[in-house]
XYZ file of C-alpha atoms in Angstrom:
537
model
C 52.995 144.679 80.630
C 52.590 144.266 84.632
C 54.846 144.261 86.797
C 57.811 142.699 87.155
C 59.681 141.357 90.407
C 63.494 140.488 90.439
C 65.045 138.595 93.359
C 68.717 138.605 92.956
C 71.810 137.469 94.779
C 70.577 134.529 96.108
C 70.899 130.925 95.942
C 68.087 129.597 94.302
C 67.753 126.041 94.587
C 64.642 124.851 92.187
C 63.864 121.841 93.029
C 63.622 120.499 89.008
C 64.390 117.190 88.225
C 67.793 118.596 86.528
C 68.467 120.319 90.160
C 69.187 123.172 88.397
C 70.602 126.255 90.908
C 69.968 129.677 90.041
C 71.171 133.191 91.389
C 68.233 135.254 90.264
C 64.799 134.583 89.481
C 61.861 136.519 87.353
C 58.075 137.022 88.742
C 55.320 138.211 87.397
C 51.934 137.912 87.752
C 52.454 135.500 90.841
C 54.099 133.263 88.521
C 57.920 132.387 87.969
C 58.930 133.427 84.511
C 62.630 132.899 84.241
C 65.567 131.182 86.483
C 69.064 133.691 85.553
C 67.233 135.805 83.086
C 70.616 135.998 80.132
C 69.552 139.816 79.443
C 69.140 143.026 81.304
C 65.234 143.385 82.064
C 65.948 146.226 84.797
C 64.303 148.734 82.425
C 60.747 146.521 82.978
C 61.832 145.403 86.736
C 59.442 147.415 89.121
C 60.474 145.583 92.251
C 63.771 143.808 92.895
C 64.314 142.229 95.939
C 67.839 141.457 97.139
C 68.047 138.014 99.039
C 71.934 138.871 100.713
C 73.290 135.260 99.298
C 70.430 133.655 101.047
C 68.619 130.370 99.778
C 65.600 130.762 97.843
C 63.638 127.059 97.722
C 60.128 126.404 96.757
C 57.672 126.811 99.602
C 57.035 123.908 101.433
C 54.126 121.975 101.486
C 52.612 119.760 104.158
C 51.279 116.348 102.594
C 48.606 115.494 105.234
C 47.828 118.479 107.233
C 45.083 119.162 109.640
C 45.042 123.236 110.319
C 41.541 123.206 111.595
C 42.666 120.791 114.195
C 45.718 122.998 115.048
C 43.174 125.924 115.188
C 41.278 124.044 118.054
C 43.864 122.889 119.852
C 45.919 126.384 119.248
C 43.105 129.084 119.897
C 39.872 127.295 121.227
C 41.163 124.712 123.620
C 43.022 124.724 127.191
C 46.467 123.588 126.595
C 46.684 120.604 129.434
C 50.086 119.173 127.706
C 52.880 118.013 129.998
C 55.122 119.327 130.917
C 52.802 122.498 132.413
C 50.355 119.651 133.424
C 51.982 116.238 135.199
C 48.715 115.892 137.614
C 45.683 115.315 137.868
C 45.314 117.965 140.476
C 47.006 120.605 137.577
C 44.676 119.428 134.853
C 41.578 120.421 136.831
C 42.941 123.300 137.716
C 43.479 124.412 134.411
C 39.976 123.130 132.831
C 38.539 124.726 136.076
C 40.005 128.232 135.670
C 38.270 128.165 131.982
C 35.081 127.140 133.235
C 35.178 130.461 135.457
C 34.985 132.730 132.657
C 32.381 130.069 130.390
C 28.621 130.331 131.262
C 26.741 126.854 132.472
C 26.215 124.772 129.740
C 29.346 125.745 127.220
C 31.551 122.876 125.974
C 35.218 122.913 127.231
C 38.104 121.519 125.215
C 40.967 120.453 126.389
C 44.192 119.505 124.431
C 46.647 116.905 125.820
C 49.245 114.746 124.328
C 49.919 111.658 122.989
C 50.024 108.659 125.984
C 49.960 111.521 128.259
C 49.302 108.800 131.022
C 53.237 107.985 130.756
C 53.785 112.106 131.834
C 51.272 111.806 134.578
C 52.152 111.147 138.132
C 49.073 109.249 138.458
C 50.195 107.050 135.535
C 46.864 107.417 133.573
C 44.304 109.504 131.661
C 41.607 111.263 133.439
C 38.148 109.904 133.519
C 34.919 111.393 133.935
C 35.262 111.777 138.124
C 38.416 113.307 137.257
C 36.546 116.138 134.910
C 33.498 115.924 136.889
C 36.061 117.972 139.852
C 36.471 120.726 137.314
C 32.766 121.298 136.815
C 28.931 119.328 136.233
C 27.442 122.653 134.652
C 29.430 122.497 131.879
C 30.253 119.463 129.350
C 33.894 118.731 129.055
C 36.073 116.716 126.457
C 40.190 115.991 126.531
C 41.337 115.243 123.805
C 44.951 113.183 123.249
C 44.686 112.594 119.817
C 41.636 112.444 117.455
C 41.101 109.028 118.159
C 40.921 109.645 122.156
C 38.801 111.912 123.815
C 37.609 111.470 127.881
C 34.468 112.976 128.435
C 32.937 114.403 131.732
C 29.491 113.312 133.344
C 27.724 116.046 131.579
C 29.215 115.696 128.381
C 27.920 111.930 128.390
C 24.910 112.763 129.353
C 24.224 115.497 126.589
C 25.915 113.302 124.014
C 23.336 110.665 125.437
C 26.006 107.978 125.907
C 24.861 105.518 128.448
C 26.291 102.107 129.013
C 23.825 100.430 126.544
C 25.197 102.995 124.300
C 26.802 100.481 120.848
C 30.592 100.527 119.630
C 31.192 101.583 116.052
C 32.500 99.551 114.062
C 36.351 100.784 114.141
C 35.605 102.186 117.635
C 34.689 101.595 121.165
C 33.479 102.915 124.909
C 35.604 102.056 127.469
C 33.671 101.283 130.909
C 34.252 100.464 134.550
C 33.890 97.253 136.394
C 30.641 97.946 136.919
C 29.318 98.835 133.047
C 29.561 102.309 133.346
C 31.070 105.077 130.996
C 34.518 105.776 132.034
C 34.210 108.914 129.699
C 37.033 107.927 127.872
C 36.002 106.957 123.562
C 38.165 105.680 121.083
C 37.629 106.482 117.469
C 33.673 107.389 118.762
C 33.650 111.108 117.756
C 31.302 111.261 115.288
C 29.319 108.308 116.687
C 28.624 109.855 119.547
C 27.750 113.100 118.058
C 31.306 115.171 119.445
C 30.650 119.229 118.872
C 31.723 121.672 116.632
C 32.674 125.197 117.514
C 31.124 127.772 115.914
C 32.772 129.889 113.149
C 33.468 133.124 114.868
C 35.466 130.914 117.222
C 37.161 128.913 114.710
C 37.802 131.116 111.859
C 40.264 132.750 113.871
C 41.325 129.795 115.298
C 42.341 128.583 111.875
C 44.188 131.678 110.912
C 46.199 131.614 114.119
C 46.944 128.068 112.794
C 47.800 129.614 109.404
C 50.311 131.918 110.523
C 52.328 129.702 111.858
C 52.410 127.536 108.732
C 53.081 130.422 106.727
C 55.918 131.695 109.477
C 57.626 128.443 108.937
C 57.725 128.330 104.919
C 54.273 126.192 104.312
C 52.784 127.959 101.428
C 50.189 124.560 100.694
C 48.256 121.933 102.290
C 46.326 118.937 101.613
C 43.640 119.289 104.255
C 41.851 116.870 105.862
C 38.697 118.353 107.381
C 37.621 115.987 110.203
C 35.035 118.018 111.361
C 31.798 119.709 109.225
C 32.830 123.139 110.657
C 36.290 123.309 109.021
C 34.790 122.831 105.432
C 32.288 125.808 106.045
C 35.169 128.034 107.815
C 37.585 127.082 105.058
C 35.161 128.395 102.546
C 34.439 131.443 104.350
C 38.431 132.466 105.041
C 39.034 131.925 101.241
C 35.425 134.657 100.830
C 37.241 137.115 102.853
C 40.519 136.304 100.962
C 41.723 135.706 104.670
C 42.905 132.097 102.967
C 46.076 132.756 102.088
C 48.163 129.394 102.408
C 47.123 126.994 99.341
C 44.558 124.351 100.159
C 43.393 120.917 98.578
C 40.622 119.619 100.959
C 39.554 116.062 101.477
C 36.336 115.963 103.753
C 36.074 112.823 105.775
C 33.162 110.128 104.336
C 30.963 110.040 105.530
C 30.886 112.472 108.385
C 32.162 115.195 106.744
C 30.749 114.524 103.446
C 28.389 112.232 103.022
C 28.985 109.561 100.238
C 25.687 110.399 97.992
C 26.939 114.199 98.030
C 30.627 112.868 96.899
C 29.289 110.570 93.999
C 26.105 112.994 93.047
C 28.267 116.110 92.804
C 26.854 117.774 95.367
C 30.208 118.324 97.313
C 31.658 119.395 94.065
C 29.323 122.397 93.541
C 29.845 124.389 96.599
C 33.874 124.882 95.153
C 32.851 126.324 91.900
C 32.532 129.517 93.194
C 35.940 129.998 95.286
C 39.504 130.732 94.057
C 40.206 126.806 92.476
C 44.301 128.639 93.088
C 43.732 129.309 96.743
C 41.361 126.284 97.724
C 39.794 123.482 95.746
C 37.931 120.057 96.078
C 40.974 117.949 96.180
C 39.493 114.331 96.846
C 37.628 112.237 99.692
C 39.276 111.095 102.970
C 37.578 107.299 104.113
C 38.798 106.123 107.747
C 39.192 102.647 107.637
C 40.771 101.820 111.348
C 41.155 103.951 114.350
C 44.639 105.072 115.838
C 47.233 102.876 117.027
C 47.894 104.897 119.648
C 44.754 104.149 120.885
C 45.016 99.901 120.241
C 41.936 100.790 117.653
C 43.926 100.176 114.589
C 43.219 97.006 113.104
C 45.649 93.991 113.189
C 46.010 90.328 112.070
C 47.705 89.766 115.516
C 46.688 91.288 119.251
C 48.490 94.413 120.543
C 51.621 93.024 122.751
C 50.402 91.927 125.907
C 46.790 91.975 125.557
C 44.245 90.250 123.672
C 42.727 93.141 121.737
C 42.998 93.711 117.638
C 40.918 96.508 116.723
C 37.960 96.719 114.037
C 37.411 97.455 110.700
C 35.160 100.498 110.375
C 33.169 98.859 107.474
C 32.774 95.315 106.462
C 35.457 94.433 103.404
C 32.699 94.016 100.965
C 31.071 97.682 101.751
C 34.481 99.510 102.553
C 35.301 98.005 98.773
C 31.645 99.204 97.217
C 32.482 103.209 98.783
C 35.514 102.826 96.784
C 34.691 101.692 93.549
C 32.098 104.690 94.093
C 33.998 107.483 95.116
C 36.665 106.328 92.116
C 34.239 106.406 90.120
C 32.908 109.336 90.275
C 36.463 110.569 89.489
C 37.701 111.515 93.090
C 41.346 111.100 94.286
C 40.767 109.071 97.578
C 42.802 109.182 100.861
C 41.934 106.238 102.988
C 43.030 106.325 107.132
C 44.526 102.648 107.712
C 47.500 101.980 110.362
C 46.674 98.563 111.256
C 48.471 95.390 109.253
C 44.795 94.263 108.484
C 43.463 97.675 107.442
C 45.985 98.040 105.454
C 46.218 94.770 103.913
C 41.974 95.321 103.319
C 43.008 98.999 101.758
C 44.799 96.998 99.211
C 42.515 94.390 98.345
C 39.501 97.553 98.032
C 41.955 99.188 95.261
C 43.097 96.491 93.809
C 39.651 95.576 92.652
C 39.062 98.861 90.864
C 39.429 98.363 87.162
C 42.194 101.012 86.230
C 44.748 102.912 88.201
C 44.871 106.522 88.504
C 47.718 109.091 86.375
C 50.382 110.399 88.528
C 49.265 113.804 87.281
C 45.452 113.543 88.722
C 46.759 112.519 92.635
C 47.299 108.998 92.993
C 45.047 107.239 95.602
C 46.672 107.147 98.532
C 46.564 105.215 102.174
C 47.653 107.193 105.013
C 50.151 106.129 107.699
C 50.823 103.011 105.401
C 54.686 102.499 106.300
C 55.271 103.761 109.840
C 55.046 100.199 110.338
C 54.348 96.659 108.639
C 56.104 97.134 105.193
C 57.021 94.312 103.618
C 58.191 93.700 100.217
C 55.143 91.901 99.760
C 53.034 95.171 100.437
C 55.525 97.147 97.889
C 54.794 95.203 95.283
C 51.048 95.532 95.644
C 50.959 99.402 96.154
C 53.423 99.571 93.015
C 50.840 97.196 90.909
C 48.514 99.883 91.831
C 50.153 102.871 91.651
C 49.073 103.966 95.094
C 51.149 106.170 96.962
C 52.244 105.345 100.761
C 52.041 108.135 102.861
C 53.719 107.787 106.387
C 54.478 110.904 108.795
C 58.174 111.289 109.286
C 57.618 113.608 112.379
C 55.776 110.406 113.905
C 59.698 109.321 113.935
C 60.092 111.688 116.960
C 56.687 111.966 118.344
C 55.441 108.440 117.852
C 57.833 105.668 117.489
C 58.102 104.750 121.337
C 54.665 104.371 121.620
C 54.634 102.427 118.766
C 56.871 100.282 119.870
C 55.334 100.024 123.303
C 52.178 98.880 121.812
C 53.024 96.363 118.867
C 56.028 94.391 120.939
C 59.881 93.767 120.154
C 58.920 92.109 117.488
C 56.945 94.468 115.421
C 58.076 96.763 116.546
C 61.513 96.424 115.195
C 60.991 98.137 111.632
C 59.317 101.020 112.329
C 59.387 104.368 109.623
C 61.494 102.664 107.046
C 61.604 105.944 104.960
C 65.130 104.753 102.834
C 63.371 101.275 102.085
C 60.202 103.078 100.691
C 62.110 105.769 98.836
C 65.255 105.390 98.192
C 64.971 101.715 97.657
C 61.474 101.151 96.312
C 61.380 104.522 94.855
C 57.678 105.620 96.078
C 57.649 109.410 96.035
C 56.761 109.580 99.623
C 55.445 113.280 100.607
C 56.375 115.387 103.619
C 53.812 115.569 106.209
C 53.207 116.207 109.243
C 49.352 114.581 110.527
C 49.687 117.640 113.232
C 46.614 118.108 115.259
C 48.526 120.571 117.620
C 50.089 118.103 120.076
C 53.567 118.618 119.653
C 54.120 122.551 118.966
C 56.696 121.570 116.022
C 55.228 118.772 114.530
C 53.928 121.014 111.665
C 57.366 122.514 110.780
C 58.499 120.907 107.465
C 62.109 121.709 108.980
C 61.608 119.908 112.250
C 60.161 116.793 109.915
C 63.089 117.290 107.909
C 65.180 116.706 111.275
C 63.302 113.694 112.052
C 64.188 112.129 108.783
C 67.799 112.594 108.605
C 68.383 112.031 112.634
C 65.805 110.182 113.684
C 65.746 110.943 116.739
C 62.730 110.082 119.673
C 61.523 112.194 122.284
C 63.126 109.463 124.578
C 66.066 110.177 123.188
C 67.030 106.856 121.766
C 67.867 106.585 118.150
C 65.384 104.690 115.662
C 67.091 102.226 113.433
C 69.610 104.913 111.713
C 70.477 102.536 108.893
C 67.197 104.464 107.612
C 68.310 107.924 106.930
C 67.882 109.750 104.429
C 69.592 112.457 102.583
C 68.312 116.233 103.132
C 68.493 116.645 99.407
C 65.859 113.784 99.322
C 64.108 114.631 102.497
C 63.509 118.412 100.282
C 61.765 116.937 97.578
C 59.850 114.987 99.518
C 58.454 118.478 100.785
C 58.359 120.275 97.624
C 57.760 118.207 94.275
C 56.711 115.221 96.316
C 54.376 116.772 97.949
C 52.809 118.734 95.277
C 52.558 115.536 93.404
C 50.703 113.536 95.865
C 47.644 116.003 95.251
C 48.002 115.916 91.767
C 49.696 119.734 91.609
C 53.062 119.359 90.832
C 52.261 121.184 87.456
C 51.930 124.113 89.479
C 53.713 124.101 92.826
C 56.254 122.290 94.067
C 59.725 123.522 92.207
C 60.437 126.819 90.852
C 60.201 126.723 87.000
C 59.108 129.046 84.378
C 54.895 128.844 84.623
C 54.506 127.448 88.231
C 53.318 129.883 91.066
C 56.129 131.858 92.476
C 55.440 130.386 95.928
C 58.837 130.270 97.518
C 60.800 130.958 101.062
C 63.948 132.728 101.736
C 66.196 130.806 104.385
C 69.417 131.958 105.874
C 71.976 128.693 105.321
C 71.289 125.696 102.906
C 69.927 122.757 104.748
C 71.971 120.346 102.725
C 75.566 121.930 104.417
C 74.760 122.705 108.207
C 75.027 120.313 110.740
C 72.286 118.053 110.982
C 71.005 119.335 114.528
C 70.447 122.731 113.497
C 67.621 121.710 110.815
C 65.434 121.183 113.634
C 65.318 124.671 114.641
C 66.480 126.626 111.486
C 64.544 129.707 110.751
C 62.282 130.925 107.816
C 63.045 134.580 107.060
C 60.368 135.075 104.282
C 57.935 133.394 102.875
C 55.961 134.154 99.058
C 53.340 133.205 98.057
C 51.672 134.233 94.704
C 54.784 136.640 94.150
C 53.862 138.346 97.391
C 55.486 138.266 100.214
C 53.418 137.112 103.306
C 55.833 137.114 106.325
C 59.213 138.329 107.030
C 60.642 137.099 110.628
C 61.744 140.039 112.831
């Protein structure tokens, strides 16, 4: 027999559909084996671990997670983020002091925020002049999200972007008066050939990212890799066993992956030799639209005050052909769509497919579908479907006033509805966080937990409260929710006999402190596999 582990004296909560509560549980083999063992196993116990009356829930797990973007932003890039950097004057000298210790001709990141231009005293993003000041030996990009990046003169010019250089569909150059590059791209990354680091730089740029997942209870992820690099340094960290968080990983089609190596199983092949436990193929992530943030998401009507509505990355007809593709060569599919009219062309692309998918193989899903535009129109279809809405309830905090800055009073009136969608329509809505390393809690499941039962903005207005939800609720959606929405909640996402003893120790119950508190409530261990991997000090 191996060895046995015993926690005791805790408050297990296991997240079952029977809510069943516990006060000791059985591990072995980095598996749970029994909730209140009835008989005296002490004799086989090698390890017991005594929680003081603490909480024991399943580890959290962060629906829509992108830890190679929190690895650039965290440990390769120059943190220009208000409110260390309100000027222009501050921003170069920032950029400038890391182009001191860079030799001539090494790229530059630097990581802002969301509409950073409202935190600026010049009341605007920098342009390429403004970059130029920091240096013209070395090519610079800012990035504010991953749909906006400003680029310096000598980043243009080795990206070869001139101003005959063509918008993507989905995407666009901004210029000056006179037809000339700004240096600031929307949704033009990949277009315009943006750079990855290499993997000695973002290997441990990805574990630093890890660490703090694991620190705050994450023990899984469903990646989406927007960059090559992050599928080739995910795949080496899980070689090393330096992987230690759980990871489903959708690459992004076709820049990531392209669409004959998702169909022909090309894609497929490189995960049969890794730990399928620790990191596996988990579907294919499309981008339909750009960000809203960046008036790049599609819509049926123009962005308040202005006449601009975004693009579709593909035409209906060929976004609709990559689907019936990638479903048919049996992959769970993510699709990127924010915009009323993406969404609305999302729909139509699924709802041509012959079959739905089983709850138990990951349910196709369309990201950010909910933060704003649901109807009960758009219910109904996703339910006819069975697709799975997945908004980002930290967007509550982060987002909303920008949302509603950019689609009007009007539209901007029912924004997150996270009680219509699941306590009302009953969509099993995961967690998530869509963290790129903007906000330095907006990967905490805690802090999202926070959002969704406050809902709270950083303005510090209230959203619409009549859409609260419970913290029991607001758990599962982190847990069993979560777990589902990649088609593992056979295996993670509650503590029962079978499933991996991934867990975290906590020192109150969420459900009984004061609501304020969630947002900054500790993690004092965190399991995974039956091991522990962090204990706070």
């Amino acid at each position: 027999m191996t060895a046995l582990t015993l926690i005791k004296n805790a408050r297990i909560l296991t997240m079952d559909d029977e809510g069943t509560e516990g006060g000791s549980m059985l591990v072995q083999d980095g598996r749970v084996v029994e909730i209140d063992p009835p008989f005296d196993r002490s004799e086989a116990v090698t390890t017991v671990v005594d929680a003081g009356g603490r909480v024991v829930l399943p580890g959290f797990i962060d629906g829509h997670a992108h830890m190679e973007m929190i690895g650039y932003a965290w440990g390769i890039a120059v943190d220009i983020r208000p409110p260390a950097v309100r000027s222009m004057n501050e921003l170069v000298a920032k950029l400038k002091a890391k182009a001191e210790t860079l030799s001539a001709g090494r790229w530059i990141l630097g990581q802002g925020i969301h509409y950073q231009d409202q935190h600026m005293e010049e009341g605007r993003y920098p342009d390429r002049n403004d970059l130029d000041r920091v240096s013209t030996q070395h090519p610079i990009v800012c990035r504010f999200s991953f749909h906006m990046n400003v680029f310096n003169s000598k980043a243009l010019e080795v990206l070869g972007i001139t101003r005959d250089t063509p918008d993507m569909d989905g995407g666009y150059i901004e210029h000056d008066v006179d037809g000339e590059p700004t240096g600031m791209t929307n949704d033009m990354w990949h277009a315009v050939g943006g750079p990855d680091w290499p993997l000695d730089e973002l290997c441990p740029a990805i574990e630093l990212a890890q660490s703090s997942y694991i620190a705050n209870g994450v023990t899984g992820i469903c990646e989406f890799s927007l960059l090559k690099g992050g599928v080739d340094a995910l795949m080496s960290l899980e070689a090393r066993d330096r992987l230690k968080i759980r990871v489903a990983l959708y690459p992004k089609v076709p820049d990531v992956c392209s669409l004959e190596a998702a169909t022909d199983g090309t894609m497929a092949e490189r995960f049969r030799s890794v730990d399928a436990d620790r990191l596996q193929l988990g579907g294919m992530k499309l981008f339909i639209d750009g960000g809203l943030t960046s008036k790049a998401a599609a819509m049926h009507e123009p962005y308040w005050g202005t006449d601009i509505i975004g693009d579709l990355a593909f035409e209906p007809a060929e976004f609709a052909a990559i689907v019936e593709a990638l479903d048919g060569a049996g992959h769970q599919i993510a699709v990127h769509a924010i915009g009323d009219r993406a969404v609305d062309c999302v729909l139509d692309a699924f709802e041509a497919l012959p079959g739905a998918r089983k709850v138990d193989e990951g349910l196709h899903r369309i990201e950010h579908a909910g933060n704003a535009f649901w109807n009960a129109e758009r219910s109904a279809r996703f339910k006819a479907k069975s697709l799975l809405p997945v908004p980002q309830p930290p967007f509550i905090f982060t987002t909303a006033p920008g949302y509603r800055k950019n689609l009007g009073p009007e539209r901007g009136k029912n924004l997150f509805p996270f009680r219509t969608m699941v306590v009302d329509d009953g969509f099993a809505v995961p967690g998530n966080s869509d963290a790129i390393g903007i906000h330095p809690k907006q990967h905490i499941p805690l802090f999202g937990i926070w959002c969704l039962v406050t809902r709270h903005m950083i303005n510090g207005e209230t959203l619409d409260d009549s859409q609260q939800i419970d913290v029991e609720t607001a758990l599962k959606m982190y847990t069993r929710y979560a777990a589902r929405s990649i088609g593992r909640e056979h295996e993670i996402g509650s503590l029962e006999p079978g499933k991996f003893a991934d867990f975290i120790i906590l020192d109150d119950d969420p459900r009984s402190v004061d609501l304020e508190s969630l947002r900054d409530m500790a993690v004092r261990e965190t399991w995974i596999n039956g091991e522990l991997v962090h204990r706070a000090a």
